[in-house]
Amino acid sequence: MGESEVKVIGKWSSPYAMRVKIALRIKSIEHEHFEETLNPKSDLLLKSNPVYARVPVLIHHGKPISESLIIVEYIDETWSNNNSPSILPSDPYDRAIARFWATYIDEKWFPSMKSIITVETEEEREPYYKVMEEVVERVEEAFGKCSKGKPFFGGDSVGFLDIAFGSFLGWLHVTESLYGRKVLVEAKAPSLVKWAERFADDPAVKGLIPDHDKLLEISKPLQIKWRALAAVGKKY
């Protein structure tokens, strides 16, 4: 596999771009990485993803694929016969359930974390913490059913749902540092706490979770940006 055949447009701090990196590592696929600045957005990004103009984008043989979970599925299907573990479950029902929970996480988890960083008061943060606590409760239960007693949602190895949820661990620790409140705690989610440790230490993931101090450093300018966008949104 030549490096020019697979390219990734990503951003070091993006949990969505991290998903693609994990999937490519699981499949042992060499690729060329393009670090996106986003300010301004590169011509390559705008050309490759003109609809959303956001990372990540996988370019395979010159053809771009956008949206992280779609890319992960594409990687799993395209390199299904290279003696690497499958990312999605082989059973159609299990596959559908994994997709369901991945979509649920994308709709509930990161938007709530982003809102916690964006709003200004503890009172404003409270409803978003409630959403995150509900997600933890539901995903803790889902882990028991999906893992079937094994170390990961995907069974013996990191799979689709592990990637979908685990990609946010870096930013979860940032919110904990900023506001001193944890939502992933052993008293409420003992299985997920242990899973998070295994996930971070797994060879498919180790070294890919962004550095905590660097994420913390960029959280302030992001907070200013998100608050400005929220203020504009309130005017309309």
Coordinates of N, CA and C in Angstrom, one line a residue:
M1 N 0.9 -1.2 0.0 CA 0.0 0.0 0.0 C 0.9 1.2 0.0
G2 N 0.9 2.0 -1.1 CA 1.7 3.2 -1.2 C 1.0 4.3 -0.4
E3 N 1.9 5.2 0.2 CA 1.3 6.3 1.0 C 0.4 7.2 0.3
S4 N 0.6 7.3 -1.0 CA -0.2 8.3 -1.8 C -1.6 7.8 -2.0
E5 N -1.8 6.5 -1.8 CA -3.1 5.9 -2.1 C -4.1 6.3 -1.0
V6 N -3.7 6.5 0.2 CA -4.6 6.9 1.3 C -4.1 8.2 2.0
K7 N -4.9 9.2 2.0 CA -4.6 10.4 2.7 C -5.7 10.8 3.7
V8 N -5.3 11.5 4.7 CA -6.3 11.9 5.7 C -6.1 13.4 6.0
I9 N -7.2 14.1 5.9 CA -7.2 15.5 6.4 C -7.7 15.5 7.8
G10 N -7.0 15.9 8.7 CA -7.4 15.9 10.1 C -6.9 17.1 10.9
K11 N -7.2 17.0 12.2 CA -6.8 18.0 13.1 C -6.4 17.3 14.4
W12 N -5.3 17.6 15.0 CA -4.8 16.8 16.1 C -5.7 16.8 17.3
S13 N -6.5 17.9 17.5 CA -7.4 18.0 18.6 C -8.8 17.5 18.4
S14 N -9.1 17.0 17.2 CA -10.4 16.6 16.8 C -10.7 15.1 17.2
P15 N -11.7 14.9 18.1 CA -12.0 13.5 18.4 C -12.5 12.7 17.2
Y16 N -13.1 13.4 16.3 CA -13.6 12.8 15.1 C -12.5 12.3 14.2
A17 N -11.5 13.1 14.1 CA -10.3 12.7 13.3 C -9.6 11.6 14.0
M18 N -9.6 11.5 15.3 CA -9.0 10.5 16.0 C -9.6 9.1 15.7
R19 N -10.9 9.1 15.4 CA -11.6 7.9 15.1 C -10.9 7.3 13.8
V20 N -10.6 8.1 12.8 CA -10.1 7.6 11.6 C -8.7 7.1 11.8
K21 N -7.9 7.7 12.7 CA -6.5 7.3 13.0 C -6.6 5.9 13.6
I22 N -7.5 5.7 14.5 CA -7.6 4.4 15.2 C -8.0 3.3 14.2
A23 N -8.9 3.6 13.4 CA -9.4 2.6 12.4 C -8.3 2.2 11.4
L24 N -7.5 3.2 11.0 CA -6.4 2.9 10.1 C -5.3 2.1 10.8
R25 N -5.1 2.4 12.1 CA -4.1 1.6 12.8 C -4.5 0.2 13.0
I26 N -5.8 0.0 13.3 CA -6.3 -1.4 13.4 C -6.1 -2.2 12.2
K27 N -6.3 -1.5 11.0 CA -6.2 -2.2 9.7 C -4.7 -2.2 9.2
S28 N -3.8 -1.6 10.0 CA -2.4 -1.5 9.5 C -2.2 -0.8 8.2
I29 N -3.0 0.3 8.0 CA -2.9 1.0 6.7 C -2.0 2.2 6.8
E30 N -1.0 2.2 6.0 CA -0.1 3.4 5.9 C -0.9 4.5 5.2
H31 N -0.7 5.8 5.7 CA -1.4 6.9 5.0 C -0.6 8.2 5.2
E32 N -0.9 9.1 4.4 CA -0.3 10.4 4.4 C -1.3 11.4 5.1
H33 N -0.8 12.1 6.1 CA -1.6 12.9 7.0 C -1.4 14.4 6.6
F34 N -2.5 15.1 6.5 CA -2.5 16.5 6.2 C -3.2 17.2 7.4
E35 N -2.4 18.0 8.2 CA -2.9 18.7 9.4 C -3.6 19.9 8.9
E36 N -4.9 20.0 9.2 CA -5.7 21.1 8.8 C -5.6 22.3 9.8
T37 N -5.4 23.5 9.3 CA -5.3 24.6 10.2 C -6.7 25.2 10.6
L38 N -7.7 25.1 9.7 CA -9.1 25.5 9.9 C -9.2 27.1 9.9
N39 N -8.2 27.8 10.1 CA -8.3 29.3 10.1 C -7.1 29.9 9.4
P40 N -7.2 30.1 8.1 CA -8.4 29.8 7.3 C -8.4 28.3 6.9
K41 N -9.5 27.8 6.4 CA -9.6 26.4 6.0 C -8.8 26.2 4.6
S42 N -8.1 25.1 4.5 CA -7.3 24.8 3.4 C -8.1 24.6 2.1
D43 N -7.5 24.9 1.0 CA -8.1 24.6 -0.3 C -8.4 23.1 -0.4
L44 N -7.5 22.3 0.1 CA -7.7 20.8 0.0 C -8.9 20.4 0.8
L45 N -9.2 20.9 2.0 CA -10.4 20.6 2.7 C -11.6 21.1 2.0
L46 N -11.6 22.3 1.5 CA -12.8 22.9 0.9 C -13.1 22.1 -0.4
K47 N -12.1 21.6 -1.1 CA -12.3 20.8 -2.3 C -12.8 19.4 -2.0
S48 N -12.3 18.9 -0.9 CA -12.6 17.5 -0.6 C -13.9 17.3 0.2
N49 N -14.3 18.3 0.9 CA -15.5 18.3 1.7 C -16.3 19.6 1.5
P50 N -16.8 19.9 0.3 CA -17.4 21.2 0.1 C -18.7 21.4 0.8
V51 N -19.4 20.3 1.2 CA -20.7 20.4 1.8 C -20.5 20.9 3.3
Y52 N -19.7 20.2 4.1 CA -19.5 20.6 5.5 C -18.2 21.4 5.8
A53 N -17.2 21.2 4.9 CA -15.9 21.8 5.1 C -15.3 21.6 6.5
R54 N -15.3 20.4 6.9 CA -14.8 20.0 8.2 C -14.0 18.7 8.1
V55 N -13.2 18.5 9.1 CA -12.4 17.3 9.2 C -13.2 16.3 10.0
P56 N -12.9 15.0 9.9 CA -11.9 14.4 9.0 C -12.4 14.1 7.6
V57 N -11.4 14.0 6.7 CA -11.7 13.5 5.3 C -10.7 12.4 5.0
L58 N -11.2 11.3 4.5 CA -10.3 10.3 4.0 C -10.3 10.4 2.5
I59 N -9.1 10.4 1.9 CA -9.0 10.4 0.4 C -8.3 9.1 0.0
H60 N -9.1 8.3 -0.7 CA -8.6 7.0 -1.2 C -8.6 6.9 -2.7
H61 N -7.4 6.7 -3.3 CA -7.3 6.8 -4.7 C -7.9 8.0 -5.3
G62 N -7.7 9.1 -4.6 CA -8.2 10.4 -5.1 C -9.7 10.7 -4.8
K63 N -10.4 9.8 -4.2 CA -11.8 10.0 -3.9 C -12.0 10.3 -2.5
P64 N -12.6 11.4 -2.1 CA -12.8 11.8 -0.7 C -14.1 11.2 -0.1
I65 N -13.9 10.8 1.2 CA -15.0 10.3 2.0 C -15.1 11.2 3.3
S66 N -16.2 11.7 3.6 CA -16.4 12.6 4.8 C -17.2 11.9 5.9
E67 N -17.2 12.5 7.1 CA -17.9 12.1 8.3 C -17.2 10.9 8.9
S68 N -16.8 11.0 10.2 CA -15.9 10.1 10.8 C -16.5 8.7 10.9
L69 N -17.7 8.5 11.3 CA -18.3 7.1 11.4 C -18.4 6.5 10.0
I70 N -18.8 7.3 9.0 CA -18.8 6.7 7.7 C -17.5 6.3 7.2
I71 N -16.5 7.1 7.5 CA -15.1 6.8 7.1 C -14.6 5.5 7.8
V72 N -14.9 5.3 9.1 CA -14.6 4.1 9.8 C -15.2 2.9 9.2
E73 N -16.5 3.0 8.8 CA -17.1 1.9 8.2 C -16.5 1.6 6.8
Y74 N -16.1 2.6 6.1 CA -15.5 2.5 4.8 C -14.1 1.7 4.9
I75 N -13.4 2.1 5.9 CA -12.1 1.5 6.2 C -12.3 0.0 6.5
D76 N -13.3 -0.3 7.3 CA -13.5 -1.7 7.7 C -13.9 -2.5 6.5
E77 N -14.7 -2.0 5.6 CA -15.2 -2.7 4.5 C -14.2 -2.8 3.4
T78 N -13.4 -1.8 3.2 CA -12.4 -1.8 2.1 C -11.2 -2.7 2.4
W79 N -10.8 -2.7 3.7 CA -9.7 -3.6 4.0 C -10.2 -4.7 4.9
S80 N -11.1 -5.5 4.4 CA -11.7 -6.5 5.2 C -11.0 -7.8 5.1
N81 N -10.1 -7.9 4.1 CA -9.4 -9.2 3.9 C -7.9 -9.1 4.1
N82 N -7.4 -8.2 5.0 CA -6.0 -8.0 5.2 C -5.5 -8.6 6.5
N83 N -6.2 -9.6 7.0 CA -5.9 -10.4 8.2 C -5.9 -9.5 9.5
S84 N -6.6 -8.4 9.4 CA -6.7 -7.5 10.6 C -8.1 -7.7 11.2
P85 N -8.3 -7.3 12.5 CA -9.6 -7.5 13.1 C -10.7 -6.7 12.4
S86 N -11.9 -7.2 12.5 CA -13.0 -6.4 12.0 C -13.4 -5.4 13.0
I87 N -13.8 -4.2 12.5 CA -14.2 -3.1 13.4 C -15.6 -3.2 13.7
L88 N -16.5 -3.4 12.8 CA -17.9 -3.6 13.0 C -18.2 -5.1 13.3
P89 N -19.2 -5.4 14.1 CA -19.6 -6.8 14.4 C -20.0 -7.5 13.1
S90 N -19.8 -8.8 13.1 CA -20.1 -9.6 11.9 C -21.6 -9.9 11.9
D91 N -22.3 -10.0 13.0 CA -23.7 -10.2 13.1 C -24.5 -9.0 12.7
P92 N -25.5 -9.1 11.8 CA -26.2 -7.9 11.4 C -26.9 -7.2 12.5
Y93 N -27.5 -7.9 13.5 CA -28.2 -7.3 14.6 C -27.2 -6.5 15.5
D94 N -26.1 -7.2 15.8 CA -25.0 -6.5 16.6 C -24.5 -5.3 15.9
R95 N -24.4 -5.4 14.6 CA -23.9 -4.2 13.8 C -24.8 -3.1 13.9
A96 N -26.1 -3.4 13.8 CA -27.2 -2.3 13.9 C -27.2 -1.7 15.2
I97 N -27.0 -2.5 16.3 CA -27.0 -1.9 17.7 C -25.8 -1.0 17.9
A98 N -24.6 -1.4 17.3 CA -23.4 -0.6 17.5 C -23.6 0.7 16.8
R99 N -24.2 0.7 15.6 CA -24.5 2.0 14.9 C -25.5 2.8 15.6
F100 N -26.5 2.2 16.2 CA -27.5 2.9 17.0 C -26.8 3.7 18.2
W101 N -26.0 3.0 18.9 CA -25.4 3.7 20.1 C -24.3 4.7 19.7
A102 N -23.6 4.5 18.6 CA -22.7 5.4 18.1 C -23.4 6.7 17.7
T103 N -24.5 6.6 17.0 CA -25.3 7.8 16.7 C -25.9 8.5 17.9
Y104 N -26.3 7.7 18.9 CA -26.8 8.3 20.1 C -25.7 9.1 20.8
I105 N -24.5 8.6 20.8 CA -23.3 9.3 21.5 C -23.0 10.6 20.7
D106 N -23.0 10.5 19.4 CA -22.7 11.7 18.6 C -23.8 12.8 18.8
E107 N -25.0 12.4 19.0 CA -26.1 13.4 19.2 C -26.1 14.0 20.6
K108 N -25.6 13.2 21.6 CA -25.8 13.6 23.0 C -24.5 14.0 23.7
W109 N -23.4 13.3 23.4 CA -22.2 13.4 24.3 C -21.4 14.7 24.0
F110 N -20.8 14.7 22.8 CA -19.9 15.9 22.6 C -20.6 17.2 22.5
P111 N -21.8 17.3 22.0 CA -22.6 18.6 22.0 C -22.8 19.1 23.5
S112 N -23.0 18.1 24.4 CA -23.1 18.5 25.8 C -21.8 19.0 26.4
M113 N -20.7 18.3 26.1 CA -19.4 18.7 26.5 C -19.1 20.1 26.0
K114 N -19.4 20.3 24.7 CA -19.1 21.6 24.1 C -19.9 22.7 24.8
S115 N -21.2 22.4 25.1 CA -22.0 23.4 25.7 C -21.5 23.7 27.2
I116 N -21.0 22.7 27.9 CA -20.5 22.9 29.2 C -19.3 23.9 29.2
I117 N -18.5 23.8 28.1 CA -17.4 24.7 28.0 C -17.8 26.1 27.5
T118 N -18.9 26.1 26.7 CA -19.4 27.4 26.1 C -20.1 28.3 27.1
V119 N -21.0 27.7 27.9 CA -21.8 28.6 28.8 C -21.0 29.2 29.9
E120 N -21.5 30.1 30.6 CA -20.7 30.9 31.5 C -20.9 30.6 33.0
T121 N -22.1 30.0 33.4 CA -22.4 29.8 34.8 C -22.6 28.4 35.1
E122 N -22.4 28.0 36.4 CA -22.7 26.7 36.8 C -24.1 26.3 36.6
E123 N -25.0 27.2 36.8 CA -26.4 27.0 36.6 C -26.7 26.6 35.1
E124 N -26.1 27.3 34.2 CA -26.3 27.0 32.8 C -25.7 25.7 32.4
R125 N -24.6 25.2 33.1 CA -24.0 24.0 32.8 C -24.8 22.8 33.3
E126 N -25.6 23.0 34.3 CA -26.2 21.8 35.0 C -27.1 21.0 34.0
P127 N -27.9 21.5 33.1 CA -28.7 20.6 32.3 C -27.8 19.8 31.3
Y128 N -26.7 20.3 30.9 CA -25.8 19.6 30.1 C -25.1 18.4 30.8
Y129 N -24.8 18.7 32.1 CA -24.2 17.6 32.9 C -25.3 16.5 33.1
K130 N -26.5 16.9 33.2 CA -27.6 15.9 33.4 C -27.7 15.0 32.2
V131 N -27.5 15.6 31.0 CA -27.5 14.8 29.7 C -26.4 13.8 29.7
M132 N -25.2 14.3 30.1 CA -24.0 13.5 30.1 C -24.1 12.3 31.1
E133 N -24.7 12.6 32.3 CA -24.9 11.6 33.3 C -25.9 10.5 32.8
E134 N -26.9 11.0 32.0 CA -27.9 10.0 31.4 C -27.2 9.2 30.4
V135 N -26.3 9.8 29.6 CA -25.6 9.0 28.6 C -24.7 8.0 29.2
V136 N -24.0 8.3 30.3 CA -23.1 7.4 31.0 C -24.0 6.2 31.5
E137 N -25.1 6.5 32.1 CA -26.0 5.4 32.6 C -26.4 4.5 31.5
R138 N -26.8 5.0 30.4 CA -27.3 4.2 29.3 C -26.2 3.4 28.6
V139 N -25.0 4.1 28.4 CA -23.9 3.4 27.8 C -23.3 2.4 28.7
E140 N -23.3 2.6 30.0 CA -22.9 1.5 30.9 C -23.7 0.3 30.7
E141 N -25.0 0.4 30.6 CA -25.9 -0.7 30.4 C -25.6 -1.3 29.0
A142 N -25.4 -0.5 28.0 CA -25.1 -1.0 26.7 C -23.8 -1.8 26.6
F143 N -22.8 -1.3 27.4 CA -21.5 -2.0 27.4 C -21.7 -3.5 27.9
G144 N -22.5 -3.7 28.9 CA -22.8 -5.0 29.4 C -23.4 -5.9 28.3
K145 N -24.3 -5.4 27.5 CA -24.9 -6.2 26.5 C -24.0 -6.4 25.3
C146 N -23.4 -5.3 24.8 CA -22.5 -5.4 23.6 C -21.3 -6.2 23.8
S147 N -20.6 -6.0 25.0 CA -19.3 -6.6 25.2 C -19.5 -8.1 25.5
K148 N -20.6 -8.5 26.0 CA -20.9 -9.9 26.3 C -19.8 -10.5 27.2
G149 N -19.4 -9.7 28.2 CA -18.4 -10.2 29.2 C -17.0 -10.0 28.7
K150 N -16.7 -9.4 27.6 CA -15.4 -9.3 27.1 C -14.9 -7.8 27.3
P151 N -13.6 -7.5 27.0 CA -13.0 -6.3 27.5 C -13.6 -5.0 26.8
F152 N -14.1 -5.1 25.5 CA -14.5 -4.0 24.8 C -15.9 -4.1 24.3
F153 N -16.5 -3.0 23.9 CA -17.8 -3.1 23.2 C -17.7 -4.0 22.0
G154 N -16.6 -4.0 21.3 CA -16.4 -4.9 20.2 C -16.0 -6.3 20.5
G155 N -15.9 -6.7 21.7 CA -15.5 -8.0 22.1 C -14.1 -8.1 22.6
D156 N -13.3 -8.8 22.0 CA -11.9 -9.0 22.4 C -11.0 -7.9 22.0
S157 N -11.4 -7.1 21.0 CA -10.6 -6.0 20.5 C -11.4 -4.7 20.3
V158 N -10.7 -3.6 20.2 CA -11.4 -2.3 20.0 C -12.2 -2.4 18.7
G159 N -13.5 -2.0 18.8 CA -14.4 -2.0 17.7 C -15.1 -0.7 17.4
F160 N -16.1 -0.7 16.7 CA -16.8 0.5 16.2 C -17.3 1.4 17.3
L161 N -18.0 0.8 18.3 CA -18.5 1.6 19.4 C -17.5 2.0 20.3
D162 N -16.4 1.2 20.5 CA -15.3 1.7 21.3 C -14.7 2.9 20.7
I163 N -14.5 2.9 19.4 CA -13.9 4.1 18.7 C -14.8 5.3 18.8
A164 N -16.1 5.1 18.6 CA -17.1 6.2 18.7 C -17.1 6.9 20.0
F165 N -17.1 6.1 21.1 CA -17.2 6.7 22.5 C -15.8 7.1 23.0
G166 N -14.8 6.2 22.7 CA -13.5 6.5 23.3 C -12.8 7.7 22.7
S167 N -13.2 8.1 21.5 CA -12.5 9.2 20.9 C -12.7 10.5 21.7
F168 N -13.7 10.5 22.6 CA -14.0 11.7 23.3 C -13.4 11.8 24.7
L169 N -12.6 10.8 25.1 CA -12.0 10.7 26.4 C -11.1 11.9 26.7
G170 N -10.3 12.3 25.7 CA -9.4 13.5 25.9 C -10.2 14.7 26.3
W171 N -11.2 15.0 25.6 CA -12.0 16.2 25.9 C -12.8 16.1 27.2
L172 N -13.2 14.9 27.5 CA -13.9 14.6 28.8 C -13.0 15.0 29.9
H173 N -11.7 14.6 29.9 CA -10.8 15.0 30.9 C -10.6 16.5 31.0
V174 N -10.7 17.2 29.9 CA -10.6 18.7 29.9 C -11.7 19.3 30.6
T175 N -12.9 18.8 30.4 CA -14.1 19.4 31.2 C -13.9 19.1 32.6
E176 N -13.4 18.0 33.0 CA -13.2 17.7 34.4 C -12.1 18.6 35.0
S177 N -11.1 18.9 34.3 CA -10.1 19.8 34.8 C -10.6 21.2 34.9
L178 N -11.4 21.7 34.0 CA -11.9 23.0 34.0 C -12.9 23.3 35.1
Y179 N -13.7 22.3 35.3 CA -14.9 22.6 36.3 C -14.9 21.6 37.5
G180 N -14.0 20.7 37.6 CA -13.8 19.9 38.8 C -15.0 18.9 39.0
R181 N -15.7 18.6 38.0 CA -16.8 17.6 38.1 C -16.6 16.5 37.2
K182 N -16.7 15.2 37.7 CA -16.6 14.0 36.9 C -17.9 13.4 36.7
V183 N -18.1 12.9 35.5 CA -19.4 12.2 35.2 C -19.1 10.7 34.9
L184 N -17.9 10.3 34.6 CA -17.5 8.9 34.4 C -16.8 8.5 35.7
V185 N -17.6 8.0 36.6 CA -17.1 7.6 38.0 C -17.5 6.2 38.3
E186 N -16.7 5.5 39.1 CA -16.8 4.1 39.3 C -18.1 3.8 40.0
A187 N -18.6 4.7 40.9 CA -19.8 4.5 41.6 C -21.0 4.3 40.7
K188 N -21.0 5.0 39.6 CA -22.2 5.0 38.7 C -21.9 4.1 37.4
A189 N -20.6 4.0 37.0 CA -20.3 3.3 35.8 C -19.0 2.5 36.0
P190 N -19.0 1.5 36.8 CA -17.8 0.8 37.1 C -17.2 0.1 35.8
S191 N -18.1 -0.4 35.0 CA -17.6 -1.1 33.8 C -16.9 -0.1 32.8
L192 N -17.6 1.0 32.6 CA -17.0 2.0 31.7 C -15.7 2.6 32.2
V193 N -15.6 2.8 33.5 CA -14.3 3.3 34.0 C -13.2 2.4 33.7
K194 N -13.4 1.1 33.9 CA -12.4 0.1 33.6 C -12.1 0.0 32.1
W195 N -13.2 0.1 31.4 CA -13.1 0.0 29.9 C -12.3 1.2 29.4
A196 N -12.5 2.4 29.9 CA -11.7 3.6 29.5 C -10.2 3.4 29.7
E197 N -9.8 2.8 30.8 CA -8.4 2.5 31.0 C -7.9 1.5 30.0
R198 N -8.6 0.5 29.7 CA -8.2 -0.5 28.7 C -8.1 0.1 27.3
F199 N -9.1 0.9 27.0 CA -9.1 1.6 25.7 C -7.9 2.4 25.5
A200 N -7.6 3.3 26.5 CA -6.5 4.2 26.3 C -5.1 3.5 26.2
D201 N -5.0 2.3 26.9 CA -3.8 1.5 26.9 C -3.7 0.5 25.7
D202 N -4.7 0.4 24.9 CA -4.7 -0.6 23.8 C -3.8 -0.2 22.7
P203 N -3.0 -1.1 22.1 CA -2.1 -0.7 21.1 C -2.7 0.0 19.9
A204 N -4.0 -0.2 19.7 CA -4.7 0.5 18.6 C -4.9 2.0 18.9
V205 N -4.8 2.3 20.2 CA -5.2 3.7 20.6 C -4.0 4.4 21.2
K206 N -3.1 3.7 21.9 CA -2.1 4.3 22.7 C -1.3 5.4 21.8
G207 N -1.2 6.6 22.4 CA -0.5 7.7 21.7 C -1.3 8.5 20.8
L208 N -2.6 8.1 20.6 CA -3.5 8.9 19.7 C -4.4 9.8 20.5
I209 N -4.7 9.6 21.7 CA -5.5 10.5 22.5 C -4.6 11.8 22.7
P210 N -5.2 13.0 22.3 CA -4.4 14.2 22.4 C -3.9 14.5 23.8
D211 N -2.7 15.1 23.8 CA -2.1 15.5 25.1 C -3.1 16.4 25.9
H212 N -3.2 16.1 27.2 CA -4.2 16.8 28.0 C -3.9 18.3 28.1
D213 N -2.6 18.6 28.4 CA -2.3 20.0 28.6 C -2.5 20.8 27.3
K214 N -2.2 20.2 26.2 CA -2.4 20.9 24.9 C -3.9 21.2 24.7
L215 N -4.7 20.2 25.0 CA -6.2 20.4 24.8 C -6.6 21.5 25.8
L216 N -6.1 21.4 27.0 CA -6.5 22.4 28.0 C -6.1 23.8 27.5
E217 N -5.0 23.9 26.9 CA -4.5 25.2 26.4 C -5.4 25.8 25.3
I218 N -5.9 24.9 24.4 CA -6.7 25.5 23.3 C -8.2 25.6 23.7
S219 N -8.5 25.1 24.9 CA -9.9 25.2 25.3 C -10.4 26.6 25.5
K220 N -9.5 27.5 26.0 CA -9.9 28.9 26.2 C -10.2 29.6 24.9
P221 N -9.3 29.6 23.9 CA -9.7 30.2 22.6 C -11.0 29.6 22.0
L222 N -11.1 28.3 22.1 CA -12.3 27.6 21.6 C -13.6 28.1 22.4
Q223 N -13.4 28.3 23.7 CA -14.5 28.8 24.5 C -15.0 30.2 24.0
I224 N -14.0 31.0 23.7 CA -14.3 32.4 23.2 C -15.0 32.3 21.8
K225 N -14.5 31.4 21.0 CA -15.1 31.3 19.7 C -16.5 30.7 19.8
W226 N -16.7 29.7 20.6 CA -18.1 29.1 20.7 C -19.0 30.1 21.3
R227 N -18.6 30.8 22.3 CA -19.5 31.8 22.9 C -19.9 32.9 21.9
A228 N -19.0 33.3 21.1 CA -19.3 34.3 20.1 C -20.3 33.8 19.1
L229 N -20.1 32.5 18.7 CA -21.1 31.9 17.7 C -22.4 31.7 18.4
A230 N -22.5 31.4 19.7 CA -23.7 31.2 20.4 C -24.4 32.6 20.5
A231 N -23.7 33.6 20.7 CA -24.3 34.9 20.8 C -24.9 35.4 19.5
V232 N -24.2 35.1 18.4 CA -24.8 35.4 17.1 C -26.0 34.6 16.9
G233 N -26.0 33.3 17.3 CA -27.2 32.5 17.1 C -28.4 33.0 17.8
K234 N -28.2 33.6 19.0 CA -29.3 34.1 19.8 C -30.0 35.3 19.2
K235 N -29.3 35.9 18.3 CA -29.9 37.1 17.7 C -30.9 36.8 16.6
Y236 N -30.9 35.5 16.1 CA -31.7 35.2 15.0 C -32.7 34.1 15.4

